[in-house]
CSV table of C-alpha atoms in Angstrom, one decimal:
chain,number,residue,atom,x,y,z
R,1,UNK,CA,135.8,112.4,90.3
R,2,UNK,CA,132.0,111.7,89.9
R,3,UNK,CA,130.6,108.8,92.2
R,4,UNK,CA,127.3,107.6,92.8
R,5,UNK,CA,126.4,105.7,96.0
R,6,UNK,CA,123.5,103.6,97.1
R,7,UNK,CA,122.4,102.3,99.8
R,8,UNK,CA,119.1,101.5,101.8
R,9,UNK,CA,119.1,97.6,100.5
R,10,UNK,CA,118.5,95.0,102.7
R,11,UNK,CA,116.3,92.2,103.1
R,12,UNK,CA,112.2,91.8,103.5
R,13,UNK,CA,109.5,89.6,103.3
R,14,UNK,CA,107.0,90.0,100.7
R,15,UNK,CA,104.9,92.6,101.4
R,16,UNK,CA,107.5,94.8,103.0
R,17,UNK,CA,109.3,97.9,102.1
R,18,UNK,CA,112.3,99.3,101.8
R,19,UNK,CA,113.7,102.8,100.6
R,20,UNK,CA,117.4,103.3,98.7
R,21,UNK,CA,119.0,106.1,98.7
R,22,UNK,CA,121.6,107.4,95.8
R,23,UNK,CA,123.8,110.2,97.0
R,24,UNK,CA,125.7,111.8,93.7
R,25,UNK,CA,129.2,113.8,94.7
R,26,UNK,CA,131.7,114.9,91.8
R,27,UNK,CA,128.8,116.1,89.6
R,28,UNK,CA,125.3,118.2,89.9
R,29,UNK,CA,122.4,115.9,89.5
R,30,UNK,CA,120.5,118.7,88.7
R,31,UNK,CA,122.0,118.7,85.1
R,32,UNK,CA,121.4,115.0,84.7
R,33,UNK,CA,118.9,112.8,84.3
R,34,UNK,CA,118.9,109.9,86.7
R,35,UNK,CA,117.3,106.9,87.0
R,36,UNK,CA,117.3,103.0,89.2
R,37,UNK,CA,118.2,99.8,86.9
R,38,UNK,CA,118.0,96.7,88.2
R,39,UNK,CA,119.7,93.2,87.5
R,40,UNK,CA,118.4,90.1,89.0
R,41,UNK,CA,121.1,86.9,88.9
R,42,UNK,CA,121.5,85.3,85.5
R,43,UNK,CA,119.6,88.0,83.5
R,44,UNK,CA,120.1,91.5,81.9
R,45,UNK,CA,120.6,94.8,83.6
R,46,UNK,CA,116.7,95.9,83.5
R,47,UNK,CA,115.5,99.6,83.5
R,48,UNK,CA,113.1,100.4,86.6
R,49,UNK,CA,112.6,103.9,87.0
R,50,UNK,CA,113.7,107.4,85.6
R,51,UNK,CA,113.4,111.2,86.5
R,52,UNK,CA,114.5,113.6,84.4
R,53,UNK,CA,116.5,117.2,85.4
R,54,UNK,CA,112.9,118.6,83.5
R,55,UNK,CA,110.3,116.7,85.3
R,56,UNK,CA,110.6,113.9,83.0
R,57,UNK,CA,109.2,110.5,84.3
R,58,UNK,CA,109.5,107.1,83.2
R,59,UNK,CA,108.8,103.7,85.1
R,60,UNK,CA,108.4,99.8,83.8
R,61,UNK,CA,105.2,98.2,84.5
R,62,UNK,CA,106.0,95.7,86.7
R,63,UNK,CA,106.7,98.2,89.4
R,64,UNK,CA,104.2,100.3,88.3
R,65,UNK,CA,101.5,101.7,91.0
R,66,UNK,CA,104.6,100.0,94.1
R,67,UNK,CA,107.7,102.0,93.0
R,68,UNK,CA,108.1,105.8,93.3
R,69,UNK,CA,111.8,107.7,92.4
R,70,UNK,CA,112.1,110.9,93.7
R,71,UNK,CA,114.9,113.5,93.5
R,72,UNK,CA,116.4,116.1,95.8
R,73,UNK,CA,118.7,117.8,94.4
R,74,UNK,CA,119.5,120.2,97.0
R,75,UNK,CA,121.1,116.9,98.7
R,76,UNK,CA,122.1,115.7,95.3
R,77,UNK,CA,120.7,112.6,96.3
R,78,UNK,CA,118.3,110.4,94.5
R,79,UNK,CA,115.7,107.9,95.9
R,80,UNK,CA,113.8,104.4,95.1
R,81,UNK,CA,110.5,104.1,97.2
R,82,UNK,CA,109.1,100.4,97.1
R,83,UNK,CA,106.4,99.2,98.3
R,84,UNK,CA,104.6,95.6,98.1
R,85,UNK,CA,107.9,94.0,97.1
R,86,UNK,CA,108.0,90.6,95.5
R,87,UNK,CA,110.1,87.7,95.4
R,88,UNK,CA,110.9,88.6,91.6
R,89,UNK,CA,111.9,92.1,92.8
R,90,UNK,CA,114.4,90.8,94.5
R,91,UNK,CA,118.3,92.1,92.4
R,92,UNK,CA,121.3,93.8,93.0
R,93,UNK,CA,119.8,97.6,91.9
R,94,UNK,CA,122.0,100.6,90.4
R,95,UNK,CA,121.6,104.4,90.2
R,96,UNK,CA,122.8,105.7,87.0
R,97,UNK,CA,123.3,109.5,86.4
R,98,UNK,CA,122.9,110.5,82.2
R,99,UNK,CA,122.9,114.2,80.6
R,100,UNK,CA,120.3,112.2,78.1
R,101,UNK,CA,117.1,111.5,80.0
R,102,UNK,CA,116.2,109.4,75.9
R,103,UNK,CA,119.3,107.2,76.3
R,104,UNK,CA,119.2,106.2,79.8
R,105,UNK,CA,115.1,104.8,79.4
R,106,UNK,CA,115.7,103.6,76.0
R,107,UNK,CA,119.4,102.2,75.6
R,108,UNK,CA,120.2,101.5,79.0
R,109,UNK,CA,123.7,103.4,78.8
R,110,UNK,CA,124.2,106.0,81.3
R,111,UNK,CA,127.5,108.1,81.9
R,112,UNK,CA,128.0,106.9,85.7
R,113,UNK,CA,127.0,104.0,87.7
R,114,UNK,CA,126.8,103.5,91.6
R,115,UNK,CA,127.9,99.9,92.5
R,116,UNK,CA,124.8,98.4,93.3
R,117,UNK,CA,122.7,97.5,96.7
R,118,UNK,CA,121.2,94.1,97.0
R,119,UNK,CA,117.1,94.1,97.5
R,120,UNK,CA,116.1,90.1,98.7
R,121,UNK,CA,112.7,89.4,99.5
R,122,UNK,CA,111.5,86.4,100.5
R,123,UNK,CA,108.2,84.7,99.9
């Protein structure tokens, strides 16, 4: 059964750092495209960041220029670098796993889900 895990969450100040991790088992992330979503409370389930299994990239701008994904897939892993966090950074952030790079950066649907890890950061 495929499963998607993240971790790496925590909380920072403003300013800080922090680095989540996505480790894939059950399928071969180098087949998918895979990407970070984000849902802050009250609101939608917001699109952040995107790599595709063909070099693909896609990122919003508000974390444009602070946010970097990366993937290994030798580990099968995937990874959310920010930087300069913000107070309206602060969600509970998923790793999603789609063989459509199109539908997981425009419809927000994705095959698999992780179940989240909480980002906070304070002002």
């Amino acid at each position: 059964q495929a499963q998607l895990v993240e971790s790496g969450g925590g909380s920072v100040q403003a300013g800080g750092s922090l680095r989540l991790s996505c480790a894939a088992s059950g399928l071969d992330i180098s087949t998918y495209a895979m990407a970070w979503f984000r849902q802050a409370p009250g609101k939608e389930r917001q699109f952040v960041a995107a790599r595709g299994f063909n070099g693909a990239r896609a990122i919003v701008d508000s974390v444009k220029g602070r946010f970097t994904i990366s993937r290994d897939n030798a580990k099968n892993a995937v990874y959310l670098e920010m930087n300069s966090l913000k107070p309206e950074d602060t969600a509970v952030y998923y790793c999603a796993a789609d063989k459509s790079f199109r539908r997981l950066t425009e419809s927000a649907l994705s095959d698999y889900w992780g179940q989240g890890a909480q980002v906070t950061v304070s002002s």
